[in-house]
Amino acid sequence: MSDTLHASVVAALRDWPAPDPDQDTLRHAVAAFVAARPDACRRACEPGHITASALVLDHTRTKALLTLHPRLGRWVQLGGHCEDVDTDIRAAALREATEESGITGLEIAELPAALHVHALTCSLGVPTRHLDVQYLAVAPEHAEIHCSDESLDLQWWPLDALPGPDPGLERLARAAQTSVE
């Protein structure tokens, strides 16, 4: 994995204007972790690792595409682990959203929309934390979705009626609604 990916996470966290004090506190904590861990973007980093996700919006920006995650058993935004092919964190989020949705031509925001840290046992087989850098992406008008093998289902949901309760997903929906106002 390239040093440019790690550097892009540092830059994204530095340049992102957090929307509230809680997100700003989380931004500083994740930035400190990344600064201390050259391997922070690698899945093998057991204490935790950076992941990238995107809330994909339809062209009207009123609906979000969610995946029914097989391991979590609930609806979440599209995303996952950084890979060797990712040149930066934004590219990782775009790659994940494209792979998991089947949509070509997604337009992804320049800066993150939110951060989320969650504990889970991922493919490492040991408890770890995902430090998720979350973006907004917009699908073209006639986008067709195709469910990948990383999902049980894909479905469009109105931004004001997302499944939950899920505070992290609700935060992303608020960021999407704010970005169009």
GROMACS .gro file of N, CA and C in nm:
model
  543
    1MET      N    1   0.085  -0.118   0.000
    1MET     CA    2   0.000   0.000   0.000
    1MET      C    3   0.089   0.123   0.000
    2SER      N    4   0.051   0.221  -0.076
    2SER     CA    5   0.140   0.335  -0.095
    2SER      C    6   0.136   0.433   0.022
    3ASP      N    7   0.247   0.506   0.032
    3ASP     CA    8   0.253   0.614   0.130
    3ASP      C    9   0.155   0.726   0.093
    4THR      N   10   0.118   0.735  -0.036
    4THR     CA   11   0.025   0.840  -0.077
    4THR      C   12  -0.114   0.818  -0.017
    5LEU      N   13  -0.155   0.693  -0.001
    5LEU     CA   14  -0.284   0.665   0.062
    5LEU      C   15  -0.282   0.716   0.206
    6HIS      N   16  -0.179   0.679   0.280
    6HIS     CA   17  -0.166   0.723   0.419
    6HIS      C   18  -0.164   0.875   0.425
    7ALA      N   19  -0.085   0.938   0.339
    7ALA     CA   20  -0.076   1.085   0.336
    7ALA      C   21  -0.210   1.148   0.302
    8SER      N   22  -0.288   1.082   0.216
    8SER     CA   23  -0.418   1.138   0.178
    8SER      C   24  -0.516   1.136   0.295
    9VAL      N   25  -0.505   1.035   0.381
    9VAL     CA   26  -0.590   1.031   0.500
    9VAL      C   27  -0.551   1.146   0.593
   10VAL      N   28  -0.421   1.165   0.613
   10VAL     CA   29  -0.374   1.275   0.696
   10VAL      C   30  -0.427   1.408   0.642
   11ALA      N   31  -0.416   1.428   0.510
   11ALA     CA   32  -0.463   1.553   0.448
   11ALA      C   33  -0.614   1.568   0.458
   12ALA      N   34  -0.688   1.461   0.434
   12ALA     CA   35  -0.835   1.467   0.441
   12ALA      C   36  -0.880   1.506   0.581
   13LEU      N   37  -0.818   1.448   0.682
   13LEU     CA   38  -0.854   1.479   0.821
   13LEU      C   39  -0.815   1.622   0.857
   14ARG      N   40  -0.702   1.666   0.806
   14ARG     CA   41  -0.656   1.802   0.832
   14ARG      C   42  -0.748   1.905   0.766
   15ASP      N   43  -0.789   1.879   0.642
   15ASP     CA   44  -0.863   1.978   0.562
   15ASP      C   45  -1.013   1.975   0.583
   16TRP      N   46  -1.064   1.869   0.645
   16TRP     CA   47  -1.209   1.853   0.659
   16TRP      C   48  -1.263   1.943   0.769
   17PRO      N   49  -1.359   2.030   0.736
   17PRO     CA   50  -1.423   2.111   0.840
   17PRO      C   51  -1.533   2.030   0.909
   18ALA      N   52  -1.501   1.970   1.020
   18ALA     CA   53  -1.598   1.887   1.093
   18ALA      C   54  -1.724   1.967   1.122
   19PRO      N   55  -1.842   1.905   1.107
   19PRO     CA   56  -1.968   1.979   1.121
   19PRO      C   57  -2.010   2.010   1.264
   20ASP      N   58  -1.948   1.943   1.362
   20ASP     CA   59  -1.987   1.966   1.501
   20ASP      C   60  -1.873   1.926   1.593
   21PRO      N   61  -1.881   1.962   1.721
   21PRO     CA   62  -1.771   1.931   1.815
   21PRO      C   63  -1.743   1.781   1.830
   22ASP      N   64  -1.846   1.696   1.826
   22ASP     CA   65  -1.822   1.552   1.839
   22ASP      C   66  -1.741   1.499   1.722
   23GLN      N   67  -1.776   1.541   1.601
   23GLN     CA   68  -1.702   1.497   1.484
   23GLN      C   69  -1.560   1.556   1.483
   24ASP      N   70  -1.545   1.676   1.535
   24ASP     CA   71  -1.412   1.736   1.541
   24ASP      C   72  -1.323   1.660   1.640
   25THR      N   73  -1.379   1.620   1.753
   25THR     CA   74  -1.305   1.539   1.850
   25THR      C   75  -1.264   1.407   1.787
   26LEU      N   76  -1.356   1.344   1.716
   26LEU     CA   77  -1.326   1.218   1.649
   26LEU      C   78  -1.220   1.239   1.541
   27ARG      N   79  -1.227   1.350   1.469
   27ARG     CA   80  -1.128   1.381   1.366
   27ARG      C   81  -0.988   1.387   1.427
   28HIS      N   82  -0.974   1.453   1.541
   28HIS     CA   83  -0.844   1.463   1.607
   28HIS      C   84  -0.796   1.327   1.656
   29ALA      N   85  -0.885   1.246   1.710
   29ALA     CA   86  -0.846   1.113   1.760
   29ALA      C   87  -0.801   1.023   1.645
   30VAL      N   88  -0.876   1.022   1.535
   30VAL     CA   89  -0.838   0.939   1.421
   30VAL      C   90  -0.707   0.990   1.361
   31ALA      N   91  -0.693   1.122   1.351
   31ALA     CA   92  -0.569   1.180   1.297
   31ALA      C   93  -0.448   1.139   1.382
   32ALA      N   94  -0.463   1.139   1.513
   32ALA     CA   95  -0.353   1.099   1.602
   32ALA      C   96  -0.318   0.952   1.581
   33PHE      N   97  -0.420   0.867   1.565
   33PHE     CA   98  -0.396   0.725   1.540
   33PHE      C   99  -0.320   0.707   1.409
   34VAL      N  100  -0.367   0.774   1.305
   34VAL     CA  101  -0.303   0.761   1.173
   34VAL      C  102  -0.159   0.812   1.178
   35ALA      N  103  -0.136   0.923   1.247
   35ALA     CA  104  -0.001   0.978   1.257
   35ALA      C  105   0.094   0.881   1.328
   36ALA      N  106   0.042   0.805   1.422
   36ALA     CA  107   0.124   0.713   1.500
   36ALA      C  108   0.143   0.577   1.433
   37ARG      N  109   0.062   0.548   1.330
   37ARG     CA  110   0.065   0.415   1.269
   37ARG      C  111   0.086   0.424   1.118
   38PRO      N  112   0.207   0.401   1.070
   38PRO     CA  113   0.228   0.400   0.924
   38PRO      C  114   0.143   0.294   0.854
   39ASP      N  115   0.100   0.191   0.928
   39ASP     CA  116   0.019   0.084   0.871
   39ASP      C  117  -0.131   0.104   0.894
   40ALA      N  118  -0.172   0.225   0.930
   40ALA     CA  119  -0.312   0.252   0.966
   40ALA      C  120  -0.412   0.222   0.855
   41CYS      N  121  -0.369   0.223   0.730
   41CYS     CA  122  -0.459   0.197   0.618
   41CYS      C  123  -0.462   0.050   0.579
   42ARG      N  124  -0.385  -0.030   0.646
   42ARG     CA  125  -0.378  -0.173   0.614
   42ARG      C  126  -0.474  -0.254   0.700
   43ARG      N  127  -0.545  -0.342   0.636
   43ARG     CA  128  -0.638  -0.431   0.705
   43ARG      C  129  -0.567  -0.511   0.815
   44ALA      N  130  -0.440  -0.539   0.799
   44ALA     CA  131  -0.364  -0.617   0.897
   44ALA      C  132  -0.332  -0.539   1.024
   45CYS      N  133  -0.361  -0.411   1.029
   45CYS     CA  134  -0.335  -0.331   1.149
   45CYS      C  135  -0.442  -0.366   1.253
   46GLU      N  136  -0.405  -0.457   1.343
   46GLU     CA  137  -0.503  -0.515   1.437
   46GLU      C  138  -0.568  -0.418   1.534
   47PRO      N  139  -0.498  -0.316   1.586
   47PRO     CA  140  -0.566  -0.227   1.680
   47PRO      C  141  -0.682  -0.152   1.615
   48GLY      N  142  -0.677  -0.138   1.483
   48GLY     CA  143  -0.779  -0.069   1.407
   48GLY      C  144  -0.719  -0.027   1.275
   49HIS      N  145  -0.805   0.004   1.179
   49HIS     CA  146  -0.754   0.047   1.050
   49HIS      C  147  -0.857   0.134   0.979
   50ILE      N  148  -0.804   0.218   0.892
   50ILE     CA  149  -0.886   0.308   0.813
   50ILE      C  150  -0.968   0.227   0.713
   51THR      N  151  -1.095   0.260   0.702
   51THR     CA  152  -1.180   0.210   0.596
   51THR      C  153  -1.240   0.330   0.524
   52ALA      N  154  -1.298   0.306   0.409
   52ALA     CA  155  -1.355   0.415   0.329
   52ALA      C  156  -1.495   0.376   0.286
   53SER      N  157  -1.589   0.469   0.299
   53SER     CA  158  -1.726   0.440   0.256
   53SER      C  159  -1.787   0.562   0.190
   54ALA      N  160  -1.901   0.538   0.124
   54ALA     CA  161  -1.973   0.646   0.058
   54ALA      C  162  -2.123   0.622   0.071
   55LEU      N  163  -2.193   0.727   0.106
   55LEU     CA  164  -2.339   0.724   0.098
   55LEU      C  165  -2.372   0.767  -0.044
   56VAL      N  166  -2.420   0.671  -0.124
   56VAL     CA  167  -2.453   0.698  -0.264
   56VAL      C  168  -2.594   0.754  -0.271
   57LEU      N  169  -2.605   0.872  -0.331
   57LEU     CA  170  -2.734   0.939  -0.347
   57LEU      C  171  -2.780   0.924  -0.492
   58ASP      N  172  -2.913   0.922  -0.509
   58ASP     CA  173  -2.964   0.923  -0.646
   58ASP      C  174  -2.944   1.062  -0.705
   59HIS      N  175  -2.971   1.079  -0.834
   59HIS     CA  176  -2.943   1.206  -0.900
   59HIS      C  177  -3.025   1.323  -0.844
   60THR      N  178  -3.137   1.293  -0.777
   60THR     CA  179  -3.218   1.400  -0.715
   60THR      C  180  -3.170   1.433  -0.575
   61ARG      N  181  -3.078   1.352  -0.524
   61ARG     CA  182  -3.022   1.368  -0.389
   61ARG      C  183  -3.128   1.356  -0.279
   62THR      N  184  -3.231   1.277  -0.307
   62THR     CA  185  -3.338   1.255  -0.207
   62THR      C  186  -3.341   1.112  -0.156
   63LYS      N  187  -3.267   1.022  -0.223
   63LYS     CA  188  -3.263   0.882  -0.183
   63LYS      C  189  -3.118   0.838  -0.170
   64ALA      N  190  -3.098   0.740  -0.080
   64ALA     CA  191  -2.965   0.683  -0.059
   64ALA      C  192  -2.969   0.534  -0.090
   65LEU      N  193  -2.864   0.486  -0.153
   65LEU     CA  194  -2.850   0.344  -0.183
   65LEU      C  195  -2.778   0.278  -0.067
   66LEU      N  196  -2.844   0.179  -0.006
   66LEU     CA  197  -2.784   0.107   0.107
   66LEU      C  198  -2.769  -0.039   0.071
   67THR      N  199  -2.673  -0.101   0.136
   67THR     CA  200  -2.648  -0.243   0.119
   67THR      C  201  -2.688  -0.317   0.246
   68LEU      N  202  -2.750  -0.433   0.228
   68LEU     CA  203  -2.778  -0.520   0.342
   68LEU      C  204  -2.651  -0.602   0.364
   69HIS      N  205  -2.577  -0.563   0.466
   69HIS     CA  206  -2.444  -0.620   0.491
   69HIS      C  207  -2.457  -0.761   0.547
   70PRO      N  208  -2.390  -0.859   0.484
   70PRO     CA  209  -2.406  -0.998   0.529
   70PRO      C  210  -2.353  -1.026   0.669
   71ARG      N  211  -2.246  -0.963   0.708
   71ARG     CA  212  -2.188  -0.989   0.841
   71ARG      C  213  -2.264  -0.913   0.949
   72LEU      N  214  -2.304  -0.789   0.918
   72LEU     CA  215  -2.372  -0.705   1.017
   72LEU      C  216  -2.521  -0.734   1.026
   73GLY      N  217  -2.580  -0.781   0.915
   73GLY     CA  218  -2.722  -0.810   0.913
   73GLY      C  219  -2.809  -0.685   0.918
   74ARG      N  220  -2.757  -0.572   0.871
   74ARG     CA  221  -2.836  -0.449   0.867
   74ARG      C  222  -2.795  -0.365   0.747
   75TRP      N  223  -2.878  -0.264   0.719
   75TRP     CA  224  -2.856  -0.176   0.606
   75TRP      C  225  -2.752  -0.069   0.642
   76VAL      N  226  -2.651  -0.055   0.556
   76VAL     CA  227  -2.545   0.043   0.577
   76VAL      C  228  -2.505   0.104   0.442
   77GLN      N  229  -2.424   0.211   0.449
   77GLN     CA  230  -2.370   0.269   0.327
   77GLN      C  231  -2.267   0.174   0.268
   78LEU      N  232  -2.228   0.198   0.144
   78LEU     CA  233  -2.133   0.114   0.074
   78LEU      C  234  -1.991   0.149   0.117
   79GLY      N  235  -1.907   0.048   0.133
   79GLY     CA  236  -1.770   0.078   0.172
   79GLY      C  237  -1.695  -0.045   0.219
   80GLY      N  238  -1.569  -0.021   0.254
   80GLY     CA  239  -1.488  -0.132   0.302
   80GLY      C  240  -1.342  -0.095   0.318
   81HIS      N  241  -1.259  -0.196   0.313
   81HIS     CA  242  -1.116  -0.182   0.337
   81HIS      C  243  -1.044  -0.113   0.222
   82CYS      N  244  -0.937  -0.045   0.256
   82CYS     CA  245  -0.847   0.012   0.156
   82CYS      C  246  -0.769  -0.103   0.091
   83GLU      N  247  -0.736  -0.085  -0.036
   83GLU     CA  248  -0.663  -0.187  -0.112
   83GLU      C  249  -0.536  -0.126  -0.171
   84ASP      N  250  -0.447  -0.211  -0.216
   84ASP     CA  251  -0.321  -0.165  -0.274
   84ASP      C  252  -0.341  -0.075  -0.396
   85VAL      N  253  -0.451  -0.091  -0.467
   85VAL     CA  254  -0.476  -0.010  -0.587
   85VAL      C  255  -0.521   0.132  -0.556
   86ASP      N  256  -0.558   0.159  -0.432
   86ASP     CA  257  -0.612   0.290  -0.396
   86ASP      C  258  -0.501   0.393  -0.383
   87THR      N  259  -0.511   0.499  -0.463
   87THR     CA  260  -0.410   0.605  -0.459
   87THR      C  261  -0.435   0.702  -0.345
   88ASP      N  262  -0.560   0.715  -0.305
   88ASP     CA  263  -0.595   0.802  -0.193
   88ASP      C  264  -0.725   0.754  -0.130
   89ILE      N  265  -0.761   0.813  -0.017
   89ILE     CA  266  -0.878   0.767   0.058
   89ILE      C  267  -1.008   0.792  -0.018
   90ARG      N  268  -1.015   0.901  -0.089
   90ARG     CA  269  -1.132   0.932  -0.171
   90ARG      C  270  -1.148   0.826  -0.282
   91ALA      N  271  -1.038   0.789  -0.345
   91ALA     CA  272  -1.041   0.685  -0.448
   91ALA      C  273  -1.086   0.552  -0.390
   92ALA      N  274  -1.046   0.523  -0.266
   92ALA     CA  275  -1.089   0.398  -0.201
   92ALA      C  276  -1.241   0.398  -0.181
   93ALA      N  277  -1.295   0.511  -0.136
   93ALA     CA  278  -1.441   0.520  -0.116
   93ALA      C  279  -1.514   0.506  -0.248
   94LEU      N  280  -1.462   0.569  -0.353
   94LEU     CA  281  -1.525   0.560  -0.485
   94LEU      C  282  -1.518   0.417  -0.539
   95ARG      N  283  -1.403   0.353  -0.524
   95ARG     CA  284  -1.389   0.214  -0.570
   95ARG      C  285  -1.487   0.122  -0.500
   96GLU      N  286  -1.494   0.135  -0.368
   96GLU     CA  287  -1.586   0.051  -0.291
   96GLU      C  288  -1.732   0.074  -0.334
   97ALA      N  289  -1.771   0.201  -0.348
   97ALA     CA  290  -1.909   0.232  -0.387
   97ALA      C  291  -1.941   0.180  -0.527
   98THR      N  292  -1.845   0.191  -0.617
   98THR     CA  293  -1.865   0.142  -0.754
   98THR      C  294  -1.875  -0.010  -0.756
   99GLU      N  295  -1.783  -0.077  -0.687
   99GLU     CA  296  -1.783  -0.224  -0.683
   99GLU      C  297  -1.913  -0.278  -0.622
  100GLU      N  298  -1.956  -0.218  -0.514
  100GLU     CA  299  -2.070  -0.272  -0.441
  100GLU      C  300  -2.205  -0.234  -0.501
  101SER      N  301  -2.208  -0.127  -0.581
  101SER     CA  302  -2.336  -0.083  -0.640
  101SER      C  303  -2.350  -0.124  -0.785
  102GLY      N  304  -2.237  -0.143  -0.854
  102GLY     CA  305  -2.241  -0.168  -0.996
  102GLY      C  306  -2.264  -0.042  -1.078
  103ILE      N  307  -2.270   0.074  -1.013
  103ILE     CA  308  -2.297   0.200  -1.082
  103ILE      C  309  -2.167   0.259  -1.135
  104THR      N  310  -2.166   0.289  -1.264
  104THR     CA  311  -2.053   0.360  -1.322
  104THR      C  312  -2.087   0.508  -1.328
  105GLY      N  313  -1.986   0.591  -1.318
  105GLY     CA  314  -2.007   0.734  -1.329
  105GLY      C  315  -2.048   0.803  -1.201
  106LEU      N  316  -2.022   0.741  -1.085
  106LEU     CA  317  -2.050   0.808  -0.959
  106LEU      C  318  -1.963   0.932  -0.946
  107GLU      N  319  -2.019   1.038  -0.892
  107GLU     CA  320  -1.942   1.159  -0.863
  107GLU      C  321  -1.928   1.169  -0.711
  108ILE      N  322  -1.805   1.169  -0.665
  108ILE     CA  323  -1.780   1.167  -0.521
  108ILE      C  324  -1.730   1.303  -0.474
  109ALA      N  325  -1.773   1.341  -0.356
  109ALA     CA  326  -1.734   1.471  -0.298
  109ALA      C  327  -1.584   1.477  -0.276
  110GLU      N  328  -1.532   1.598  -0.275
  110GLU     CA  329  -1.388   1.618  -0.253
  110GLU      C  330  -1.346   1.587  -0.109
  111LEU      N  331  -1.430   1.627  -0.014
  111LEU     CA  332  -1.398   1.611   0.128
  111LEU      C  333  -1.492   1.511   0.193
  112PRO      N  334  -1.449   1.450   0.302
  112PRO     CA  335  -1.540   1.359   0.374
  112PRO      C  336  -1.666   1.431   0.422
  113ALA      N  337  -1.768   1.353   0.447
  113ALA     CA  338  -1.893   1.404   0.504
  113ALA      C  339  -1.899   1.377   0.654
  114ALA      N  340  -1.834   1.268   0.697
  114ALA     CA  341  -1.839   1.229   0.839
  114ALA      C  342  -1.730   1.126   0.865
  115LEU      N  343  -1.709   1.101   0.993
  115LEU     CA  344  -1.621   0.993   1.039
  115LEU      C  345  -1.703   0.903   1.130
  116HIS      N  346  -1.667   0.776   1.132
  116HIS     CA  347  -1.736   0.683   1.222
  116HIS      C  348  -1.635   0.577   1.264
  117VAL      N  349  -1.632   0.546   1.392
  117VAL     CA  350  -1.546   0.439   1.444
  117VAL      C  351  -1.636   0.333   1.505
  118HIS      N  352  -1.615   0.210   1.463
  118HIS     CA  353  -1.696   0.101   1.517
  118HIS      C  354  -1.610  -0.023   1.538
  119ALA      N  355  -1.640  -0.092   1.646
  119ALA     CA  356  -1.570  -0.216   1.679
  119ALA      C  357  -1.640  -0.332   1.611
  120LEU      N  358  -1.562  -0.425   1.559
  120LEU     CA  359  -1.617  -0.547   1.502
  120LEU      C  360  -1.505  -0.647   1.478
  121THR      N  361  -1.544  -0.767   1.444
  121THR     CA  362  -1.448  -0.868   1.402
  121THR      C  363  -1.463  -0.878   1.251
  122CYS      N  364  -1.363  -0.828   1.179
  122CYS     CA  365  -1.371  -0.832   1.033
  122CYS      C  366  -1.292  -0.952   0.982
  123SER      N  367  -1.243  -0.943   0.862
  123SER     CA  368  -1.176  -1.057   0.799
  123SER      C  369  -1.048  -1.100   0.870
  124LEU      N  370  -0.998  -1.018   0.963
  124LEU     CA  371  -0.880  -1.059   1.041
  124LEU      C  372  -0.912  -1.176   1.134
  125GLY      N  373  -1.040  -1.187   1.172
  125GLY     CA  374  -1.079  -1.291   1.266
  125GLY      C  375  -1.056  -1.254   1.411
  126VAL      N  376  -1.012  -1.131   1.436
  126VAL     CA  377  -0.991  -1.083   1.572
  126VAL      C  378  -1.066  -0.951   1.590
  127PRO      N  379  -1.105  -0.919   1.713
  127PRO     CA  380  -1.172  -0.790   1.734
  127PRO      C  381  -1.080  -0.674   1.695
  128THR      N  382  -1.134  -0.579   1.624
  128THR     CA  383  -1.059  -0.462   1.580
  128THR      C  384  -1.155  -0.344   1.572
  129ARG      N  385  -1.108  -0.234   1.519
  129ARG     CA  386  -1.192  -0.116   1.497
  129ARG      C  387  -1.175  -0.070   1.354
  130HIS      N  388  -1.287  -0.031   1.295
  130HIS     CA  389  -1.284   0.035   1.165
  130HIS      C  390  -1.296   0.184   1.190
  131LEU      N  391  -1.199   0.259   1.140
  131LEU     CA  392  -1.200   0.404   1.148
  131LEU      C  393  -1.242   0.451   1.009
  132ASP      N  394  -1.372   0.472   0.992
  132ASP     CA  395  -1.431   0.490   0.861
  132ASP      C  396  -1.435   0.637   0.820
  133VAL      N  397  -1.374   0.666   0.705
  133VAL     CA  398  -1.378   0.799   0.645
  133VAL      C  399  -1.491   0.793   0.543
  134GLN      N  400  -1.595   0.873   0.567
  134GLN     CA  401  -1.720   0.862   0.492
  134GLN      C  402  -1.740   0.981   0.398
  135TYR      N  403  -1.777   0.947   0.275
  135TYR     CA  404  -1.799   1.047   0.170
  135TYR      C  405  -1.944   1.042   0.122
  136LEU      N  406  -1.982   1.144   0.046
  136LEU     CA  407  -2.107   1.144  -0.028
  136LEU      C  408  -2.074   1.126  -0.174
  137ALA      N  409  -2.156   1.049  -0.245
  137ALA     CA  410  -2.140   1.030  -0.389
  137ALA      C  411  -2.278   1.040  -0.452
  138VAL      N  412  -2.282   1.087  -0.576
  138VAL     CA  413  -2.408   1.103  -0.648
  138VAL      C  414  -2.405   1.016  -0.774
  139ALA      N  415  -2.513   0.941  -0.792
  139ALA     CA  416  -2.527   0.853  -0.909
  139ALA      C  417  -2.582   0.932  -1.028
  140PRO      N  418  -2.546   0.892  -1.149
  140PRO     CA  419  -2.604   0.957  -1.266
  140PRO      C  420  -2.754   0.927  -1.276
  141GLU      N  421  -2.823   1.004  -1.358
  141GLU     CA  422  -2.970   0.998  -1.363
  141GLU      C  423  -3.027   0.859  -1.391
  142HIS      N  424  -2.972   0.786  -1.484
  142HIS     CA  425  -3.030   0.656  -1.520
  142HIS      C  426  -2.944   0.540  -1.468
  143ALA      N  427  -2.891   0.557  -1.350
  143ALA     CA  428  -2.803   0.455  -1.292
  143ALA      C  429  -2.878   0.325  -1.268
  144GLU      N  430  -2.811   0.216  -1.304
  144GLU     CA  431  -2.864   0.083  -1.275
  144GLU      C  432  -2.777   0.020  -1.169
  145ILE      N  433  -2.843  -0.037  -1.068
  145ILE     CA  434  -2.767  -0.100  -0.961
  145ILE      C  435  -2.756  -0.251  -0.985
  146HIS      N  436  -2.646  -0.306  -0.938
  146HIS     CA  437  -2.620  -0.450  -0.949
  146HIS      C  438  -2.559  -0.495  -0.817
  147CYS      N  439  -2.626  -0.585  -0.751
  147CYS     CA  440  -2.582  -0.634  -0.621
  147CYS      C  441  -2.457  -0.720  -0.637
  148SER      N  442  -2.353  -0.687  -0.562
  148SER     CA  443  -2.230  -0.765  -0.566
  148SER      C  444  -2.239  -0.882  -0.468
  149ASP      N  445  -2.137  -0.966  -0.472
  149ASP     CA  446  -2.135  -1.079  -0.378
  149ASP      C  447  -2.098  -1.035  -0.237
  150GLU      N  448  -2.070  -0.905  -0.218
  150GLU     CA  449  -2.040  -0.853  -0.084
  150GLU      C  450  -2.166  -0.805  -0.013
  151SER      N  451  -2.282  -0.826  -0.075
  151SER     CA  452  -2.406  -0.774  -0.020
  151SER      C  453  -2.517  -0.877  -0.033
  152LEU      N  454  -2.610  -0.874   0.062
  152LEU     CA  455  -2.728  -0.959   0.051
  152LEU      C  456  -2.834  -0.893  -0.037
  153ASP      N  457  -2.834  -0.758  -0.040
  153ASP     CA  458  -2.933  -0.684  -0.118
  153ASP      C  459  -2.887  -0.538  -0.128
  154LEU      N  460  -2.939  -0.468  -0.227
  154LEU     CA  461  -2.922  -0.324  -0.242
  154LEU      C  462  -3.060  -0.264  -0.255
  155GLN      N  463  -3.077  -0.146  -0.195
  155GLN     CA  464  -3.209  -0.082  -0.203
  155GLN      C  465  -3.195   0.068  -0.187
  156TRP      N  466  -3.276   0.144  -0.264
  156TRP     CA  467  -3.284   0.289  -0.248
  156TRP      C  468  -3.378   0.320  -0.133
  157TRP      N  469  -3.338   0.411  -0.046
  157TRP     CA  470  -3.418   0.453   0.069
  157TRP      C  471  -3.431   0.605   0.068
  158PRO      N  472  -3.551   0.658   0.098
  158PRO     CA  473  -3.562   0.804   0.112
  158PRO      C  474  -3.469   0.851   0.225
  159LEU      N  475  -3.400   0.963   0.204
  159LEU     CA  476  -3.308   1.013   0.307
  159LEU      C  477  -3.377   1.039   0.440
  160ASP      N  478  -3.504   1.072   0.435
  160ASP     CA  479  -3.575   1.101   0.560
  160ASP      C  480  -3.645   0.978   0.617
  161ALA      N  481  -3.618   0.860   0.562
  161ALA     CA  482  -3.680   0.737   0.612
  161ALA      C  483  -3.583   0.619   0.603
  162LEU      N  484  -3.460   0.641   0.647
  162LEU     CA  485  -3.360   0.535   0.645
  162LEU      C  486  -3.390   0.433   0.755
  163PRO      N  487  -3.351   0.307   0.733
  163PRO     CA  488  -3.373   0.206   0.836
  163PRO      C  489  -3.287   0.235   0.959
  164GLY      N  490  -3.335   0.198   1.071
  164GLY     CA  491  -3.257   0.227   1.191
  164GLY      C  492  -3.329   0.184   1.315
  165PRO      N  493  -3.297   0.243   1.424
  165PRO     CA  494  -3.211   0.361   1.438
  165PRO      C  495  -3.064   0.327   1.418
  166ASP      N  496  -2.994   0.418   1.351
  166ASP     CA  497  -2.851   0.406   1.328
  166ASP      C  498  -2.795   0.548   1.327
  167PRO      N  499  -2.740   0.593   1.441
  167PRO     CA  500  -2.691   0.731   1.450
  167PRO      C  501  -2.588   0.766   1.344
  168GLY      N  502  -2.502   0.673   1.308
  168GLY     CA  503  -2.401   0.701   1.207
  168GLY      C  504  -2.462   0.725   1.070
  169LEU      N  505  -2.558   0.642   1.033
  169LEU     CA  506  -2.627   0.657   0.906
  169LEU      C  507  -2.711   0.785   0.906
  170GLU      N  508  -2.773   0.814   1.019
  170GLU     CA  509  -2.851   0.937   1.030
  170GLU      C  510  -2.761   1.060   1.015
  171ARG      N  511  -2.638   1.055   1.067
  171ARG     CA  512  -2.543   1.166   1.053
  171ARG      C  513  -2.508   1.185   0.905
  172LEU      N  514  -2.486   1.075   0.835
  172LEU     CA  515  -2.456   1.085   0.692
  172LEU      C  516  -2.575   1.143   0.614
  173ALA      N  517  -2.695   1.102   0.650
  173ALA     CA  518  -2.815   1.156   0.583
  173ALA      C  519  -2.827   1.306   0.606
  174ARG      N  520  -2.800   1.350   0.729
  174ARG     CA  521  -2.802   1.494   0.756
  174ARG      C  522  -2.697   1.567   0.674
  175ALA      N  523  -2.579   1.507   0.661
  175ALA     CA  524  -2.475   1.570   0.580
  175ALA      C  525  -2.520   1.579   0.434
  176ALA      N  526  -2.587   1.476   0.385
  176ALA     CA  527  -2.637   1.478   0.247
  176ALA      C  528  -2.744   1.585   0.230
  177GLN      N  529  -2.834   1.596   0.327
  177GLN     CA  530  -2.940   1.696   0.317
  177GLN      C  531  -2.883   1.838   0.327
  178THR      N  532  -2.782   1.856   0.409
  178THR     CA  533  -2.718   1.987   0.424
  178THR      C  534  -2.642   2.025   0.298
  179SER      N  535  -2.583   1.927   0.230
  179SER     CA  536  -2.502   1.956   0.113
  179SER      C  537  -2.584   2.006  -0.006
  180VAL      N  538  -2.716   1.984  -0.004
  180VAL     CA  539  -2.799   2.030  -0.116
  180VAL      C  540  -2.877   2.157  -0.082
  181GLU      N  541  -2.868   2.202   0.041
  181GLU     CA  542  -2.942   2.322   0.081
  181GLU      C  543  -2.870   2.448   0.038
   0.00000   0.00000   0.00000
